[in-house]
PDB file of C-alpha atoms in Angstrom:
ATOM      1  CA  MET A 100     -11.390  32.015   6.555  1.00  0.00           C
ATOM      2  CA  THR A 101     -13.221  34.448   4.271  1.00  0.00           C
ATOM      3  CA  GLU A 102     -16.675  33.946   2.822  1.00  0.00           C
ATOM      4  CA  ARG A 103     -15.151  33.814  -0.644  1.00  0.00           C
ATOM      5  CA  ALA A 104     -12.853  30.952   0.394  1.00  0.00           C
ATOM      6  CA  THR A 105     -15.751  28.931   1.773  1.00  0.00           C
ATOM      7  CA  ALA A 106     -18.092  29.506  -1.174  1.00  0.00           C
ATOM      8  CA  PRO A 107     -19.320  26.335  -2.923  1.00  0.00           C
ATOM      9  CA  GLY A 108     -17.364  27.191  -6.072  1.00  0.00           C
ATOM     10  CA  ALA A 109     -14.153  27.661  -4.112  1.00  0.00           C
ATOM     11  CA  ARG A 110     -14.644  24.367  -2.274  1.00  0.00           C
ATOM     12  CA  ALA A 111     -15.304  22.601  -5.568  1.00  0.00           C
ATOM     13  CA  ASP A 112     -12.041  24.004  -6.949  1.00  0.00           C
ATOM     14  CA  MET A 113     -10.167  22.772  -3.874  1.00  0.00           C
ATOM     15  CA  VAL A 114     -11.605  19.265  -4.231  1.00  0.00           C
ATOM     16  CA  ARG A 115     -10.797  19.251  -7.939  1.00  0.00           C
ATOM     17  CA  ASN A 116      -7.226  20.458  -7.386  1.00  0.00           C
ATOM     18  CA  ARG A 117      -6.619  17.887  -4.658  1.00  0.00           C
ATOM     19  CA  ARG A 118      -7.876  15.131  -6.947  1.00  0.00           C
ATOM     20  CA  LEU A 119      -5.643  16.344  -9.790  1.00  0.00           C
ATOM     21  CA  LEU A 120      -2.641  16.509  -7.464  1.00  0.00           C
ATOM     22  CA  LEU A 121      -3.173  13.017  -6.068  1.00  0.00           C
ATOM     23  CA  THR A 122      -3.538  11.553  -9.556  1.00  0.00           C
ATOM     24  CA  ALA A 123      -0.456  13.371 -10.850  1.00  0.00           C
ATOM     25  CA  ALA A 124       1.598  12.495  -7.765  1.00  0.00           C
ATOM     26  CA  ALA A 125       0.641   8.810  -7.862  1.00  0.00           C
ATOM     27  CA  GLU A 126       1.750   8.572 -11.488  1.00  0.00           C
ATOM     28  CA  ALA A 127       4.932  10.585 -10.942  1.00  0.00           C
ATOM     29  CA  PHE A 128       6.059   8.683  -7.847  1.00  0.00           C
ATOM     30  CA  ALA A 129       5.241   5.311  -9.426  1.00  0.00           C
ATOM     31  CA  GLU A 130       7.375   6.175 -12.448  1.00  0.00           C
ATOM     32  CA  GLY A 131      10.217   8.139 -10.874  1.00  0.00           C
ATOM     33  CA  GLY A 132      10.273   7.294  -7.176  1.00  0.00           C
ATOM     34  CA  VAL A 133      10.146   9.689  -4.254  1.00  0.00           C
ATOM     35  CA  ASP A 134      12.777  12.061  -5.680  1.00  0.00           C
ATOM     36  CA  VAL A 135      10.241  13.547  -8.106  1.00  0.00           C
ATOM     37  CA  SER A 136       9.960  17.237  -7.254  1.00  0.00           C
ATOM     38  CA  MET A 137       6.834  18.997  -6.071  1.00  0.00           C
ATOM     39  CA  GLY A 138       7.276  21.345  -9.027  1.00  0.00           C
ATOM     40  CA  GLU A 139       7.025  18.469 -11.499  1.00  0.00           C
ATOM     41  CA  ILE A 140       3.902  17.198  -9.759  1.00  0.00           C
ATOM     42  CA  ALA A 141       2.337  20.661  -9.968  1.00  0.00           C
ATOM     43  CA  GLN A 142       3.176  20.799 -13.664  1.00  0.00           C
ATOM     44  CA  ARG A 143       1.630  17.384 -14.281  1.00  0.00           C
ATOM     45  CA  ALA A 144      -1.499  18.407 -12.402  1.00  0.00           C
ATOM     46  CA  GLY A 145      -1.751  21.700 -14.233  1.00  0.00           C
ATOM     47  CA  VAL A 146      -1.729  23.818 -11.066  1.00  0.00           C
ATOM     48  CA  ALA A 147       0.635  26.345  -9.494  1.00  0.00           C
ATOM     49  CA  LYS A 148       3.367  25.014  -7.219  1.00  0.00           C
ATOM     50  CA  GLY A 149       1.873  26.955  -4.306  1.00  0.00           C
ATOM     51  CA  THR A 150      -1.351  24.986  -4.733  1.00  0.00           C
ATOM     52  CA  VAL A 151       0.558  21.774  -3.967  1.00  0.00           C
ATOM     53  CA  PHE A 152       1.779  23.145  -0.635  1.00  0.00           C
ATOM     54  CA  ARG A 153      -1.659  24.487   0.303  1.00  0.00           C
ATOM     55  CA  HIS A 154      -2.972  20.935   0.151  1.00  0.00           C
ATOM     56  CA  PHE A 155       0.195  19.111   1.279  1.00  0.00           C
ATOM     57  CA  PRO A 156       2.617  21.150   3.433  1.00  0.00           C
ATOM     58  CA  SER A 157       5.489  18.714   2.772  1.00  0.00           C
ATOM     59  CA  LYS A 158       6.421  15.933   0.377  1.00  0.00           C
ATOM     60  CA  ASP A 159       5.947  13.408   3.183  1.00  0.00           C
ATOM     61  CA  ASP A 160       2.347  14.595   3.604  1.00  0.00           C
ATOM     62  CA  LEU A 161       1.778  14.000  -0.101  1.00  0.00           C
ATOM     63  CA  LEU A 162       3.497  10.605   0.035  1.00  0.00           C
ATOM     64  CA  ALA A 163       1.291   9.675   2.994  1.00  0.00           C
ATOM     65  CA  ALA A 164      -1.834  10.485   0.980  1.00  0.00           C
ATOM     66  CA  ILE A 165      -0.583   8.412  -1.975  1.00  0.00           C
ATOM     67  CA  THR A 166       0.403   5.528   0.299  1.00  0.00           C
ATOM     68  CA  LEU A 167      -3.035   5.569   1.913  1.00  0.00           C
ATOM     69  CA  GLN A 168      -4.625   5.329  -1.530  1.00  0.00           C
ATOM     70  CA  LEU A 169      -2.489   2.266  -2.299  1.00  0.00           C
ATOM     71  CA  VAL A 170      -3.302   0.636   1.048  1.00  0.00           C
ATOM     72  CA  ASP A 171      -7.023   1.324   0.567  1.00  0.00           C
ATOM     73  CA  ARG A 172      -6.808  -0.213  -2.914  1.00  0.00           C
ATOM     74  CA  LEU A 173      -5.353  -3.396  -1.433  1.00  0.00           C
ATOM     75  CA  THR A 174      -8.032  -3.412   1.272  1.00  0.00           C
ATOM     76  CA  VAL A 175     -10.806  -3.205  -1.312  1.00  0.00           C
ATOM     77  CA  ALA A 176      -9.203  -6.069  -3.268  1.00  0.00           C
ATOM     78  CA  ALA A 177      -9.033  -8.224  -0.129  1.00  0.00           C
ATOM     79  CA  ASP A 178     -12.581  -7.358   0.927  1.00  0.00           C
ATOM     80  CA  ARG A 179     -13.983  -8.454  -2.439  1.00  0.00           C
ATOM     81  CA  LEU A 180     -12.443 -11.913  -1.933  1.00  0.00           C
ATOM     82  CA  ARG A 181     -13.655 -12.521   1.637  1.00  0.00           C
ATOM     83  CA  THR A 182     -16.672 -14.577   0.545  1.00  0.00           C
ATOM     84  CA  ALA A 183     -15.102 -16.409  -2.396  1.00  0.00           C
ATOM     85  CA  ASP A 184     -16.040 -20.083  -2.695  1.00  0.00           C
ATOM     86  CA  ASP A 185     -12.425 -21.291  -2.496  1.00  0.00           C
ATOM     87  CA  PRO A 186     -10.566 -19.554   0.379  1.00  0.00           C
ATOM     88  CA  VAL A 187      -7.121 -20.737  -0.731  1.00  0.00           C
ATOM     89  CA  THR A 188      -7.611 -19.539  -4.290  1.00  0.00           C
ATOM     90  CA  ALA A 189      -8.925 -16.256  -2.874  1.00  0.00           C
ATOM     91  CA  LEU A 190      -5.849 -15.787  -0.676  1.00  0.00           C
ATOM     92  CA  ARG A 191      -3.521 -16.480  -3.580  1.00  0.00           C
ATOM     93  CA  ALA A 192      -5.518 -14.137  -5.841  1.00  0.00           C
ATOM     94  CA  PHE A 193      -5.191 -11.361  -3.264  1.00  0.00           C
ATOM     95  CA  MET A 194      -1.445 -11.870  -2.910  1.00  0.00           C
ATOM     96  CA  THR A 195      -1.035 -11.899  -6.683  1.00  0.00           C
ATOM     97  CA  SER A 196      -2.968  -8.669  -7.159  1.00  0.00           C
ATOM     98  CA  GLY A 197      -1.190  -7.097  -4.182  1.00  0.00           C
ATOM     99  CA  VAL A 198       2.351  -7.789  -5.391  1.00  0.00           C
ATOM    100  CA  GLU A 199       1.322  -6.746  -8.893  1.00  0.00           C
ATOM    101  CA  VAL A 200       0.213  -3.358  -7.536  1.00  0.00           C
ATOM    102  CA  LEU A 201       3.492  -2.901  -5.648  1.00  0.00           C
ATOM    103  CA  ALA A 202       5.630  -4.007  -8.597  1.00  0.00           C
ATOM    104  CA  ALA A 203       4.105  -1.235 -10.692  1.00  0.00           C
ATOM    105  CA  ASP A 204       4.970   1.436  -8.107  1.00  0.00           C
ATOM    106  CA  ARG A 205       8.647   2.408  -7.932  1.00  0.00           C
ATOM    107  CA  ALA A 206       8.102   4.606  -4.894  1.00  0.00           C
ATOM    108  CA  PHE A 207       6.762   1.854  -2.627  1.00  0.00           C
ATOM    109  CA  CYS A 208      10.095   0.523  -1.333  1.00  0.00           C
ATOM    110  CA  GLU A 209      11.502   4.046  -1.085  1.00  0.00           C
ATOM    111  CA  VAL A 210       8.634   5.165   1.148  1.00  0.00           C
ATOM    112  CA  ILE A 211       9.285   2.489   3.782  1.00  0.00           C
ATOM    113  CA  GLY A 212      10.952   4.123   6.766  1.00  0.00           C
ATOM    114  CA  ARG A 213       9.998   7.677   5.811  1.00  0.00           C
ATOM    115  CA  PRO A 214       7.886   9.826   8.169  1.00  0.00           C
ATOM    116  CA  SER A 215       4.984   9.504   5.732  1.00  0.00           C
ATOM    117  CA  MET A 216       4.517   5.901   6.863  1.00  0.00           C
ATOM    118  CA  GLN A 217       3.897   7.062  10.427  1.00  0.00           C
ATOM    119  CA  HIS A 218       0.972   9.346   9.587  1.00  0.00           C
ATOM    120  CA  ALA A 219      -2.025   8.339  11.692  1.00  0.00           C
ATOM    121  CA  GLU A 220      -4.248   7.831   8.636  1.00  0.00           C
ATOM    122  CA  VAL A 221      -1.683   5.600   6.942  1.00  0.00           C
ATOM    123  CA  ARG A 222      -1.228   3.515  10.062  1.00  0.00           C
ATOM    124  CA  GLY A 223      -4.980   3.240  10.466  1.00  0.00           C
ATOM    125  CA  GLY A 224      -5.250   2.128   6.837  1.00  0.00           C
ATOM    126  CA  ILE A 225      -2.610  -0.545   7.364  1.00  0.00           C
ATOM    127  CA  ASP A 226      -4.457  -1.798  10.437  1.00  0.00           C
ATOM    128  CA  ARG A 227      -7.679  -2.055   8.396  1.00  0.00           C
ATOM    129  CA  LEU A 228      -5.849  -3.918   5.636  1.00  0.00           C
ATOM    130  CA  CYS A 229      -4.371  -6.401   8.112  1.00  0.00           C
ATOM    131  CA  GLY A 230      -7.821  -6.961   9.619  1.00  0.00           C
ATOM    132  CA  VAL A 231      -9.437  -7.800   6.280  1.00  0.00           C
ATOM    133  CA  VAL A 232      -6.522 -10.033   5.261  1.00  0.00           C
ATOM    134  CA  GLU A 233      -6.789 -11.787   8.643  1.00  0.00           C
ATOM    135  CA  VAL A 234     -10.296 -12.858   7.603  1.00  0.00           C
ATOM    136  CA  LEU A 235      -9.022 -14.157   4.259  1.00  0.00           C
ATOM    137  CA  THR A 236      -6.208 -16.029   5.979  1.00  0.00           C
ATOM    138  CA  GLY A 237      -8.521 -17.422   8.662  1.00  0.00           C
ATOM    139  CA  ARG A 238     -10.865 -18.930   6.072  1.00  0.00           C
ATOM    140  CA  ALA A 239      -7.936 -20.620   4.344  1.00  0.00           C
ATOM    141  CA  LYS A 240      -6.704 -21.989   7.688  1.00  0.00           C
ATOM    142  CA  GLU A 241     -10.165 -23.336   8.522  1.00  0.00           C
ATOM    143  CA  GLN A 242     -10.029 -25.321   5.304  1.00  0.00           C
ATOM    144  CA  GLY A 243      -6.763 -26.869   6.484  1.00  0.00           C
ATOM    145  CA  ALA A 244      -4.849 -25.872   3.365  1.00  0.00           C
ATOM    146  CA  VAL A 245      -2.733 -23.121   4.965  1.00  0.00           C
ATOM    147  CA  ARG A 246      -0.512 -23.598   7.995  1.00  0.00           C
ATOM    148  CA  ALA A 247      -2.299 -22.755  11.220  1.00  0.00           C
ATOM    149  CA  ASP A 248       0.279 -20.285  12.556  1.00  0.00           C
ATOM    150  CA  VAL A 249       0.106 -17.826   9.631  1.00  0.00           C
ATOM    151  CA  THR A 250      -1.503 -14.447  10.321  1.00  0.00           C
ATOM    152  CA  GLY A 251      -2.993 -11.737   8.162  1.00  0.00           C
ATOM    153  CA  THR A 252      -0.097  -9.491   9.131  1.00  0.00           C
ATOM    154  CA  ASP A 253       2.307 -12.131   7.818  1.00  0.00           C
ATOM    155  CA  ILE A 254       0.536 -11.988   4.460  1.00  0.00           C
ATOM    156  CA  VAL A 255       0.617  -8.182   4.293  1.00  0.00           C
ATOM    157  CA  LEU A 256       4.342  -8.122   5.096  1.00  0.00           C
ATOM    158  CA  LEU A 257       5.035 -10.851   2.548  1.00  0.00           C
ATOM    159  CA  LEU A 258       3.603  -8.674  -0.220  1.00  0.00           C
ATOM    160  CA  GLY A 259       6.389  -6.154   0.255  1.00  0.00           C
ATOM    161  CA  GLY A 260       8.966  -8.879   0.864  1.00  0.00           C
ATOM    162  CA  ILE A 261       8.169 -10.635  -2.402  1.00  0.00           C
ATOM    163  CA  HIS A 262       8.298  -7.348  -4.282  1.00  0.00           C
ATOM    164  CA  GLN A 263      11.662  -6.401  -2.792  1.00  0.00           C
ATOM    165  CA  THR A 264      13.113  -9.851  -3.467  1.00  0.00           C
ATOM    166  CA  ALA A 265      12.312  -9.558  -7.166  1.00  0.00           C
ATOM    167  CA  LEU A 266      13.225  -5.867  -7.411  1.00  0.00           C
ATOM    168  CA  PRO A 267      16.783  -6.373  -8.802  1.00  0.00           C
ATOM    169  CA  LEU A 268      15.315  -8.431 -11.664  1.00  0.00           C
ATOM    170  CA  LEU A 269      12.319  -6.305 -12.571  1.00  0.00           C
ATOM    171  CA  GLU A 270      14.025  -4.154 -15.204  1.00  0.00           C
ATOM    172  CA  GLN A 271      14.904  -7.132 -17.394  1.00  0.00           C
ATOM    173  CA  ASP A 272      12.059  -9.359 -16.201  1.00  0.00           C
ATOM    174  CA  PRO A 273       9.003  -7.402 -14.979  1.00  0.00           C
ATOM    175  CA  GLN A 274       7.217 -10.648 -14.073  1.00  0.00           C
ATOM    176  CA  ALA A 275      10.043 -12.050 -11.924  1.00  0.00           C
ATOM    177  CA  TRP A 276       7.988 -11.472  -8.783  1.00  0.00           C
ATOM    178  CA  ARG A 277       5.640 -14.311  -9.805  1.00  0.00           C
ATOM    179  CA  ARG A 278       8.417 -16.838  -9.171  1.00  0.00           C
ATOM    180  CA  TYR A 279       8.939 -15.613  -5.616  1.00  0.00           C
ATOM    181  CA  LEU A 280       5.229 -15.393  -4.989  1.00  0.00           C
ATOM    182  CA  ALA A 281       4.935 -19.064  -5.950  1.00  0.00           C
ATOM    183  CA  LEU A 282       7.788 -19.966  -3.603  1.00  0.00           C
ATOM    184  CA  ALA A 283       6.258 -17.973  -0.754  1.00  0.00           C
ATOM    185  CA  PHE A 284       2.794 -19.392  -1.262  1.00  0.00           C
ATOM    186  CA  ASP A 285       4.123 -22.957  -1.278  1.00  0.00           C
ATOM    187  CA  GLY A 286       5.709 -22.167   2.085  1.00  0.00           C
ATOM    188  CA  LEU A 287       2.367 -20.945   3.433  1.00  0.00           C
ATOM    189  CA  CYS A 288       0.707 -24.164   2.376  1.00  0.00           C
ATOM    190  CA  SER A 289       3.448 -26.531   3.525  1.00  0.00           C
ATOM    191  CA  THR A 290       2.714 -29.239   6.084  1.00  0.00           C
ATOM    192  CA  GLY A 291       5.023 -30.619   8.743  1.00  0.00           C
ATOM    193  CA  ALA A 292       7.083 -27.408   8.825  1.00  0.00           C
ATOM    194  CA  ALA A 293       8.746 -26.070  11.961  1.00  0.00           C
ATOM    195  CA  VAL A 294       6.625 -23.905  14.234  1.00  0.00           C
ATOM    196  CA  LEU A 295       7.050 -20.212  13.440  1.00  0.00           C
ATOM    197  CA  PRO A 296       8.529 -17.851  16.051  1.00  0.00           C
ATOM    198  CA  HIS A 297       6.312 -15.227  17.684  1.00  0.00           C
ATOM    199  CA  PRO A 298       3.880 -13.445  15.315  1.00  0.00           C
ATOM    200  CA  PRO A 299       4.911 -10.057  13.895  1.00  0.00           C
ATOM    201  CA  SER A 300       3.761  -6.802  15.391  1.00  0.00           C
ATOM    202  CA  ALA A 301       1.727  -4.358  13.330  1.00  0.00           C
ATOM    203  CA  PRO A 302       3.750  -3.577  10.186  1.00  0.00           C
ATOM    204  CA  LEU A 303       5.571  -0.297   9.626  1.00  0.00           C
ATOM    205  CA  ARG A 304       5.261   0.966  13.204  1.00  0.00           C
ATOM    206  CA  ASN A 305       8.222   2.479  15.025  1.00  0.00           C
ATOM    207  CA  GLU A 306       9.662   0.249  17.742  1.00  0.00           C
ATOM    208  CA  SER A 307       9.275   3.198  20.137  1.00  0.00           C
ATOM    209  CA  ASP A 308       5.491   3.235  19.690  1.00  0.00           C
ATOM    210  CA  SER A 309       4.069   2.169  23.045  1.00  0.00           C
ATOM    211  CA  VAL A 310       0.386   2.774  22.444  1.00  0.00           C
ATOM    212  CA  PRO A 311      -1.176   1.282  19.290  1.00  0.00           C
ATOM    213  CA  GLY A 312      -2.962   3.808  17.109  1.00  0.00           C
ATOM    214  CA  THR A 313      -1.400   6.896  18.700  1.00  0.00           C
TER     215      THR A 313
END
């Protein structure tokens, strides 16, 4: 790498361009799904198309970066609620804000199953999210208001499940997901229900993954 490329001004331009690209890509994918072209994202960001590929060699690399931003956003939301006075209200508030975030992002369901979801940073982010939500869920279980066999991973997976359930209705009723959130949350809080089968494995991992975090 040349001295010019590593100069403070050049580094500042790289940071600025990456920020512009991530902002433009997040908006474009949320509105149009994953089929939005890299050229359109470059145009939105006000940079050359080659600049996109210097920062993100493929669309899946860019989708991974956007997905990580979304996961980190959910983690911050959950972390802020960990010490709330009412654990059950906190858990419901997190689930509400989480599904609301997903409902506003058209690309979310389309990203599931793509290679971008298997990026190490994305998987690490999902693990961190599940860990924070496990704390939220544990506090609600300690209060006795949420069934004892629910896990933080269950909650994280339910966010996407609720969103996908309401997806066919969202065009004519953008708030349809609230109905299914209410149904799901009532199920979490039910008493006398049948014991759940084995807990889920870490979400969005390939079944062939034998070593967690690799």
